[in-house]
Protein backbone atom coordinates (compact mmCIF):
# COMPACT_ATOMS: atom_id res chain seq x y z
CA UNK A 1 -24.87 34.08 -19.50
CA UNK A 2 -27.31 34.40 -22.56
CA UNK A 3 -28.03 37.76 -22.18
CA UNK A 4 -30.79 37.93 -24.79
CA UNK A 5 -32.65 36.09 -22.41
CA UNK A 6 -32.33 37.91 -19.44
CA UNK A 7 -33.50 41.19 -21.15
CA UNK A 8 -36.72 39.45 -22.34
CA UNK A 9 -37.06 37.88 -18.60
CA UNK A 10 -36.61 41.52 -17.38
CA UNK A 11 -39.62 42.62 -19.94
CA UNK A 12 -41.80 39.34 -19.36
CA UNK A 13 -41.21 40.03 -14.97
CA UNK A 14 -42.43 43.87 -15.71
CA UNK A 15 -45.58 42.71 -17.43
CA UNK A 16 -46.57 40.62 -14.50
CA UNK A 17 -45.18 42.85 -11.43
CA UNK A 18 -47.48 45.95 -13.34
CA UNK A 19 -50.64 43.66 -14.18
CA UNK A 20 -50.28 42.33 -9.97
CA UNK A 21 -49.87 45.68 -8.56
CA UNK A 22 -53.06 46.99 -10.30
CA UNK A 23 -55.12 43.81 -9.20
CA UNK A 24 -54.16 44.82 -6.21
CA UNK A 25 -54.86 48.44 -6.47
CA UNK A 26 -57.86 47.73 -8.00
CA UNK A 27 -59.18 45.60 -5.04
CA UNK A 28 -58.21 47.90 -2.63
CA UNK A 29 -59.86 50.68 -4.04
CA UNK A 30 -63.42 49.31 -5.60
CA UNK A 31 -65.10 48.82 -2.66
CA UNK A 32 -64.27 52.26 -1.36
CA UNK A 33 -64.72 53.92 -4.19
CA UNK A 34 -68.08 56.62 -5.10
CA UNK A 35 -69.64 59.46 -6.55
CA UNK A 36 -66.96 61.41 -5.40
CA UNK A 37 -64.71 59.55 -7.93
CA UNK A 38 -60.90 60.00 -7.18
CA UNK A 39 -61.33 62.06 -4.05
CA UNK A 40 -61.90 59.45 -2.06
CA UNK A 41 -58.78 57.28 -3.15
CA UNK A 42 -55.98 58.41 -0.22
CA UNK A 43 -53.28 56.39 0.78
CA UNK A 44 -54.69 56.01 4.31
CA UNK A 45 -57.72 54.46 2.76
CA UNK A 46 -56.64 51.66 0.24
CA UNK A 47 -56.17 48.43 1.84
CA UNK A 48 -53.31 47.59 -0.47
CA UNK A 49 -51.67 50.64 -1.28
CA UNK A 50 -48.56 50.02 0.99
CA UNK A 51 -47.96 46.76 -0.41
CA UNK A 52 -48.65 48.34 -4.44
CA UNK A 53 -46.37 50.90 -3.57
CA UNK A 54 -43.40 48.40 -2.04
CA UNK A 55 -43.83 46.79 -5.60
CA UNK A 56 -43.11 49.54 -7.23
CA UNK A 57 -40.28 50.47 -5.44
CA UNK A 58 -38.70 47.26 -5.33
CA UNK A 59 -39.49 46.84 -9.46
CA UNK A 60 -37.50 50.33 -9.60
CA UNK A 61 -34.40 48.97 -7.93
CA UNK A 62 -34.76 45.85 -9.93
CA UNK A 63 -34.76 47.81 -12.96
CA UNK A 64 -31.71 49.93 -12.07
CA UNK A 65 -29.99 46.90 -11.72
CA UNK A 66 -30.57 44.68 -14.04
CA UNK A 67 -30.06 47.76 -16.55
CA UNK A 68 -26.83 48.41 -15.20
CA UNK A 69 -25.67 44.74 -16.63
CA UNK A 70 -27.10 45.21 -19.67
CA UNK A 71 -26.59 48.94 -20.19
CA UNK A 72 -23.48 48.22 -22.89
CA UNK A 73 -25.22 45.38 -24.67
CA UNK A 74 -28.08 46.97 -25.99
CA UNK A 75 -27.94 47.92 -29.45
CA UNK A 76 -27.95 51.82 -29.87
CA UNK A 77 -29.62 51.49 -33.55
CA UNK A 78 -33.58 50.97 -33.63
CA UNK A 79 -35.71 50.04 -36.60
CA UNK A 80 -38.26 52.35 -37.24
CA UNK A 81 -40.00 50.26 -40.68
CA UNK A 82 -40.16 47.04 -39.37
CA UNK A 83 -43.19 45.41 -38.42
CA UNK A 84 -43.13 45.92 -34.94
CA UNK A 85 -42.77 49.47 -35.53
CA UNK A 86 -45.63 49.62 -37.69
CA UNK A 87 -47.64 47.86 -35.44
CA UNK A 88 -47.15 50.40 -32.48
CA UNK A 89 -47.65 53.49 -35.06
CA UNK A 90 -50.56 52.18 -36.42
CA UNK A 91 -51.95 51.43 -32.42
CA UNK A 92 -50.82 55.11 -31.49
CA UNK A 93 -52.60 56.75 -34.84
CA UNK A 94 -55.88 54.56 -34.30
CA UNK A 95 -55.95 55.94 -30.49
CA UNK A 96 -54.69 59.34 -30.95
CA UNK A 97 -57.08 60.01 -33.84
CA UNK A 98 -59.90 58.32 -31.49
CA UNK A 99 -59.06 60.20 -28.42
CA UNK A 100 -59.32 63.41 -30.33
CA UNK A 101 -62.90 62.53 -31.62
CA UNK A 102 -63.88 61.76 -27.91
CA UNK A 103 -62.73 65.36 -26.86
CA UNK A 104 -64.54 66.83 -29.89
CA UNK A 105 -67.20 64.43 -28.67
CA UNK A 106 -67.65 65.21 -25.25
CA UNK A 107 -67.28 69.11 -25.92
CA UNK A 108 -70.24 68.77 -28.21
CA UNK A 109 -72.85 66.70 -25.74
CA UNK A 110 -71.34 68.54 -22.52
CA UNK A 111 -74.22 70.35 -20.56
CA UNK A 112 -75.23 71.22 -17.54
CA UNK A 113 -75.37 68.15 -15.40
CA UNK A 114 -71.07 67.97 -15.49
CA UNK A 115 -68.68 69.53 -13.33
CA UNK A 116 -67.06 71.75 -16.45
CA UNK A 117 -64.13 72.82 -14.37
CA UNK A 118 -63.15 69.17 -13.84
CA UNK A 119 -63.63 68.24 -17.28
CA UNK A 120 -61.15 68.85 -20.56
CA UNK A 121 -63.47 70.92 -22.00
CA UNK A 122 -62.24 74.07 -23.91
CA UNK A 123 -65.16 76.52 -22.63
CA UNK A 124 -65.68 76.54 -18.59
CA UNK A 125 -68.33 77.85 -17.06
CA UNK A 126 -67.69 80.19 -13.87
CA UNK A 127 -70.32 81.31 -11.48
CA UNK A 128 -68.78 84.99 -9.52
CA UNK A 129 -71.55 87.29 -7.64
CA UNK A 130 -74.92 85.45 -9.26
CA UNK A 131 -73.38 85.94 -12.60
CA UNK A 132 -72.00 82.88 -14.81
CA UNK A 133 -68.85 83.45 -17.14
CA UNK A 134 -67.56 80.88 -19.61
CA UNK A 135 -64.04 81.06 -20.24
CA UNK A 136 -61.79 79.33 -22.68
CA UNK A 137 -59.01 76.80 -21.91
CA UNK A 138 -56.39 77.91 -23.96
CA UNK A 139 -54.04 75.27 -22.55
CA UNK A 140 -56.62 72.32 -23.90
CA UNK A 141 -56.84 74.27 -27.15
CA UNK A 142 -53.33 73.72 -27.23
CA UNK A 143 -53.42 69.76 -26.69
CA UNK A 144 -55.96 68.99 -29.14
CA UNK A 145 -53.55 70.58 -31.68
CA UNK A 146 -50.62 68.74 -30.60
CA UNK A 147 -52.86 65.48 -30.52
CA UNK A 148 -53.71 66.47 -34.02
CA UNK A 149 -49.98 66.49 -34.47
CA UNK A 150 -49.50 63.24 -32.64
CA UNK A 151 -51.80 61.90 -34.96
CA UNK A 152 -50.08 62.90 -38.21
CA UNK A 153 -46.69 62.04 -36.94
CA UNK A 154 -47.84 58.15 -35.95
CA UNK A 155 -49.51 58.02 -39.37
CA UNK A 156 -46.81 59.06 -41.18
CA UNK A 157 -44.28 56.62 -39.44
CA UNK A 158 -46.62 54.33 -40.41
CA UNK A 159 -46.65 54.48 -44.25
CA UNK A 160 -43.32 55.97 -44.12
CA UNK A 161 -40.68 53.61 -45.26
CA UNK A 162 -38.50 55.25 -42.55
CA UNK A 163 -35.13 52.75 -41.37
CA UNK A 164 -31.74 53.25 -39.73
CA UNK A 165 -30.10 54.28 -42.89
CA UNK A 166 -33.19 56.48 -43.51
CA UNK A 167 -33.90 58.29 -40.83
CA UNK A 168 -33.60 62.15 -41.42
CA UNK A 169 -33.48 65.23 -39.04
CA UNK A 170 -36.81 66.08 -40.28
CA UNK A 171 -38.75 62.74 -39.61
CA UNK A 172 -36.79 63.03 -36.35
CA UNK A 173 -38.25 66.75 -35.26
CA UNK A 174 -41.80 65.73 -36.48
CA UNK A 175 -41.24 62.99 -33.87
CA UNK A 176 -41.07 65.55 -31.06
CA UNK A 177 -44.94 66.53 -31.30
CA UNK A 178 -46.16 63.21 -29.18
CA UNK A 179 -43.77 64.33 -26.23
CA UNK A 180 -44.81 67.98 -26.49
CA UNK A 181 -48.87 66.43 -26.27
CA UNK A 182 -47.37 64.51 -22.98
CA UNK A 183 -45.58 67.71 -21.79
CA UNK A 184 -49.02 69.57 -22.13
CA UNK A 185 -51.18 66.55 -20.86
CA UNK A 186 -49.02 66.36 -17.80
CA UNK A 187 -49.59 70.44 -17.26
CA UNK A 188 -52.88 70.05 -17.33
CA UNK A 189 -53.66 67.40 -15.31
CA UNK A 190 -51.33 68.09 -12.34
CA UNK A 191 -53.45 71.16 -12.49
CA UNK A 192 -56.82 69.25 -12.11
CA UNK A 193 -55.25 67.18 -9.15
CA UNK A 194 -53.64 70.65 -7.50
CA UNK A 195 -57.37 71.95 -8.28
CA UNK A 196 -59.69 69.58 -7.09
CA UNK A 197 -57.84 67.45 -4.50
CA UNK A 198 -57.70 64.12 -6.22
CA UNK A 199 -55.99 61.52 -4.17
CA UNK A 200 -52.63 59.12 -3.82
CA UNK A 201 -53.85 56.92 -6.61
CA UNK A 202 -53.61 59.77 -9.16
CA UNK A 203 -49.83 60.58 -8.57
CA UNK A 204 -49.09 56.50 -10.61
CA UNK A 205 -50.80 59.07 -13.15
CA UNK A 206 -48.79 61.72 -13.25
CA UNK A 207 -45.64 59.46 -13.20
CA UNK A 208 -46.69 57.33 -15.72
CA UNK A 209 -47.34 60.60 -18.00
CA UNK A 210 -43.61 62.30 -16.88
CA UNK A 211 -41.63 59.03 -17.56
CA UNK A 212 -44.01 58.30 -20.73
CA UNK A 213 -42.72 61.72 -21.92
CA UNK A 214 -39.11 60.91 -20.57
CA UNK A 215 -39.36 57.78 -22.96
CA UNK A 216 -40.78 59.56 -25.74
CA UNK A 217 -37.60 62.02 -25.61
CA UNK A 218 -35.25 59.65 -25.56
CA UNK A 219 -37.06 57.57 -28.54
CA UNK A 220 -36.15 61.12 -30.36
CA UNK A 221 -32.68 60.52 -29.57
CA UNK A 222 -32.74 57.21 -31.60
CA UNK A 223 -33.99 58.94 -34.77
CA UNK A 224 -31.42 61.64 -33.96
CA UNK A 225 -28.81 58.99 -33.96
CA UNK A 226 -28.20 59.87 -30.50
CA UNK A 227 -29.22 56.90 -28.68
CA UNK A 228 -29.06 56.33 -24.62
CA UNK A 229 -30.74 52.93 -24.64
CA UNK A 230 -30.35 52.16 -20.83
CA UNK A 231 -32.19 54.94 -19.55
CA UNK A 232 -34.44 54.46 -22.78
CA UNK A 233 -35.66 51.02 -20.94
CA UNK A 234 -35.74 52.19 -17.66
CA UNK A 235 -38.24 55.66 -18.54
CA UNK A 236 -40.40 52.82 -20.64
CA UNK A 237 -40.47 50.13 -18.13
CA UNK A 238 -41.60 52.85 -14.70
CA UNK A 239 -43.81 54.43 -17.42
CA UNK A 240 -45.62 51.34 -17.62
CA UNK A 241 -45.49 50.23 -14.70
CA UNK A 242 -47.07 53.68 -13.20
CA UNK A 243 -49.63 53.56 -15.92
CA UNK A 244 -50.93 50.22 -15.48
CA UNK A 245 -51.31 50.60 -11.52
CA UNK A 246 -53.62 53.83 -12.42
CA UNK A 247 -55.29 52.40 -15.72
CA UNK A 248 -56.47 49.14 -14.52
CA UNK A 249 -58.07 50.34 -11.38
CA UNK A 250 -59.46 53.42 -13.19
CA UNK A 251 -61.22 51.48 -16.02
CA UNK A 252 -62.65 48.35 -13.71
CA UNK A 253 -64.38 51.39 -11.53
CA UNK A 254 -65.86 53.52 -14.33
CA UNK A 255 -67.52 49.85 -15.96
CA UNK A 256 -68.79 49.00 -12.47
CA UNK A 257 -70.26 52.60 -11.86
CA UNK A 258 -68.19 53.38 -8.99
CA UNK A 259 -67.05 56.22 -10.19
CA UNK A 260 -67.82 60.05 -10.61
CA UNK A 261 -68.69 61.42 -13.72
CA UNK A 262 -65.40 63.20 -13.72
CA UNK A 263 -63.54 60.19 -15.49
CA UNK A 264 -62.13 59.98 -18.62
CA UNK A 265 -62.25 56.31 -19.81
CA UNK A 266 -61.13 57.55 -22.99
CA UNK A 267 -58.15 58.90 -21.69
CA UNK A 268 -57.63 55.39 -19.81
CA UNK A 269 -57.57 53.08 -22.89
CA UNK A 270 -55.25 55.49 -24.12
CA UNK A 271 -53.02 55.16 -21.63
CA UNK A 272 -53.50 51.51 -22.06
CA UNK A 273 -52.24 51.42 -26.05
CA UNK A 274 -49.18 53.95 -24.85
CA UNK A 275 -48.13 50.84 -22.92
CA UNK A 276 -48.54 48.41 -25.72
CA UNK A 277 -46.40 50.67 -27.79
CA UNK A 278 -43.61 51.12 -24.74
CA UNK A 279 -43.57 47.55 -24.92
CA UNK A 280 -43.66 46.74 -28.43
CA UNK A 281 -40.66 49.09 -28.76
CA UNK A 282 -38.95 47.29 -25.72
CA UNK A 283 -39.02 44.16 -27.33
CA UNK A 284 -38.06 45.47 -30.76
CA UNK A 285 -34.34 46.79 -29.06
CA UNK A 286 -31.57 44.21 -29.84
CA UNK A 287 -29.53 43.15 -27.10
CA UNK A 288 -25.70 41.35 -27.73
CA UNK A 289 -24.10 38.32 -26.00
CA UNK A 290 -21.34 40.48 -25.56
CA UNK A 291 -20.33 43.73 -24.88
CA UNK A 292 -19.66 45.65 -27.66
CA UNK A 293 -20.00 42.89 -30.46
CA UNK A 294 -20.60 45.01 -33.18
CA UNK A 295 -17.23 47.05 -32.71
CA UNK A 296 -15.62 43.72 -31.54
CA UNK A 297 -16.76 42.11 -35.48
CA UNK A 298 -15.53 45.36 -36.97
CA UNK A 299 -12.55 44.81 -35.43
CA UNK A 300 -12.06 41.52 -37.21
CA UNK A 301 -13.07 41.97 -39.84
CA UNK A 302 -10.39 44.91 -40.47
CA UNK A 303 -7.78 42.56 -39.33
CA UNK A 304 -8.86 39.57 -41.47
CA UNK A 305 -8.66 42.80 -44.68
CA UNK A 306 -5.34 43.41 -43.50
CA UNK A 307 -4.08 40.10 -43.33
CA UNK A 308 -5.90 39.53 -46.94
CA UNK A 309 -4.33 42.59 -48.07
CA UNK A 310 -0.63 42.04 -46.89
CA UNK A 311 -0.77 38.21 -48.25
CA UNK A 312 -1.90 39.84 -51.97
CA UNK A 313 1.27 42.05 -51.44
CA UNK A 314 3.68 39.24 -50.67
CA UNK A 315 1.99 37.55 -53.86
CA UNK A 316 3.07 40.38 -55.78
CA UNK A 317 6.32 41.00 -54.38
CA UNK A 318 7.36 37.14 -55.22
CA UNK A 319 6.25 37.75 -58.66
């Protein structure tokens, strides 16, 4: 069994399963959908959301599976200066770097006519007893300097001539700031949905985000020389899969103006380039025709020294 090609069959069937589950999402939800935005998107009212979620149960089982072949022949090394990985740093700098202009952005033109507590905004307005407060979200103060972070981190792996041999503990712990921005983001939005009662559709969110920063941890690991690449595919491949039943849906109803002006399309498209980059790195991971090659060459290679060695010997010997 070539099992090169199985792993990229396994990549190539979780692009399609996560592109069909959010057509189908997506139709079950856009004629339903209103000013009210996410709070009308329950379970009990998509048309398809039973059959989105069986897909997404069955792709997890699939995925445990066909992980659990190829667990031990997936290399534990990861390049981190090739051009696939400068082609996912560059995508995560350009949308980091553009999502943080949009929340600058939006906190500038805010104003009246939005819901400010269902907004990332860092000042929300309160109204208590005929009198209006405006307090500060400490908590979004603290993501936009962690997307900041995010920002310099994917530019620097960018330029960086960072590779196997290279890596260092400190390019590794700069790598930690996109899964503390995920760890944050994730706060802060299951507190929106606890909040303001946003339905079914926006727990694919929240998993996307938890295994996104599950993924992102374990990418840490590689630069830490600490690799577990089998749960490293599995956290990248729900993560997408999550995110793409969400992001599709969410996008095609705030460009057909079905949807409250609580959206974040920015926050969307983002979500859209994190899969690009789980994927990109997916693709980049070498997998082995057999299990444990590498130690299996070493092995021969030290025998074929010894042999070399003991033949130079006997040469000598007879002289």
């Amino acid at each position: 069994m070539n099992f090169k090609v199985v792993y990229k069959a396994l990549l190539l069937f979780s692009i399609i399963a996560a592109l069909i589950a959010g057509v189908f999402m997506t139709v079950s939800l856009l004629h339903l959908s209103g000013d009210d935005g996410l709070n009308v998107f329950h379970a009990d009212n998509g048309e398809y959301y039973k059959l989105v979620t069986w897909i997404f149960g069955v792709c997890m089982v699939m995925y445990v599976a066909a992980i659990a072949v190829l667990s031990k022949r997936i290399d534990k090394r990861l390049d981190f200066s090739g051009v696939p990985s400068r082609i996912a740093y560059g995508a995560m700098s350009f949308a980091t770097l553009g999502l943080f202009g949009f929340c600058i952005g939006r906190e500038a033109f805010a104003d009246g006519s939005y819901d400010l507590g269902n907004m990332y905004v860092v000042y929300t307005k309160e109204a208590f007893a005929n009198v209006q407060t405006t307090k500060v979200s400490y908590l979004y103060l603290l993501f936009l300097a962690v997307l900041v972070g995010s920002f310099a981190f994917f530019t620097y792996a960018f330029f960086a001539k960072v590779g196997e041999e290279g890596t260092n503990d400190n390019f590794a712990a700069f790598s930690m700031l996109p899964s503390i921005a995920l760890a944050v983001k994730i706060i802060y939005d299951f507190l929106l949905q606890s909040g303001h009662g946003y339905g079914a559709l926006y727990n694919f969110h929240l998993f996307g985000l938890g295994f996104a920063l599950m993924f992102s941890v374990y990418e840490t690991r590689f630069r830490f020389k600490k690799a577990a690449p089998a749960p490293y595919v599995f956290f990248g491949l729900i993560s997408a899969l999550s995110t793409l039943i969400f992001s599709i849906p969410a996008l095609v109803l705030f460009f057909t103006g079905k949807a409250g002006a609580n959206w974040h399309p920015a926050f969307c498209a983002v979500d859209i380039v994190i899969v690009v980059y789980i994927y990109i790195r997916l693709f980049s991971l070498k997998v082995h025709l057999f299990e444990r090659q590498k130690k299996e060459q070493d092995i021969a290679f030290a025998f074929e020294g010894e042999e070399e060695e003991g033949i130079s010997a006997h040469g000598q010997s007879i002289e």
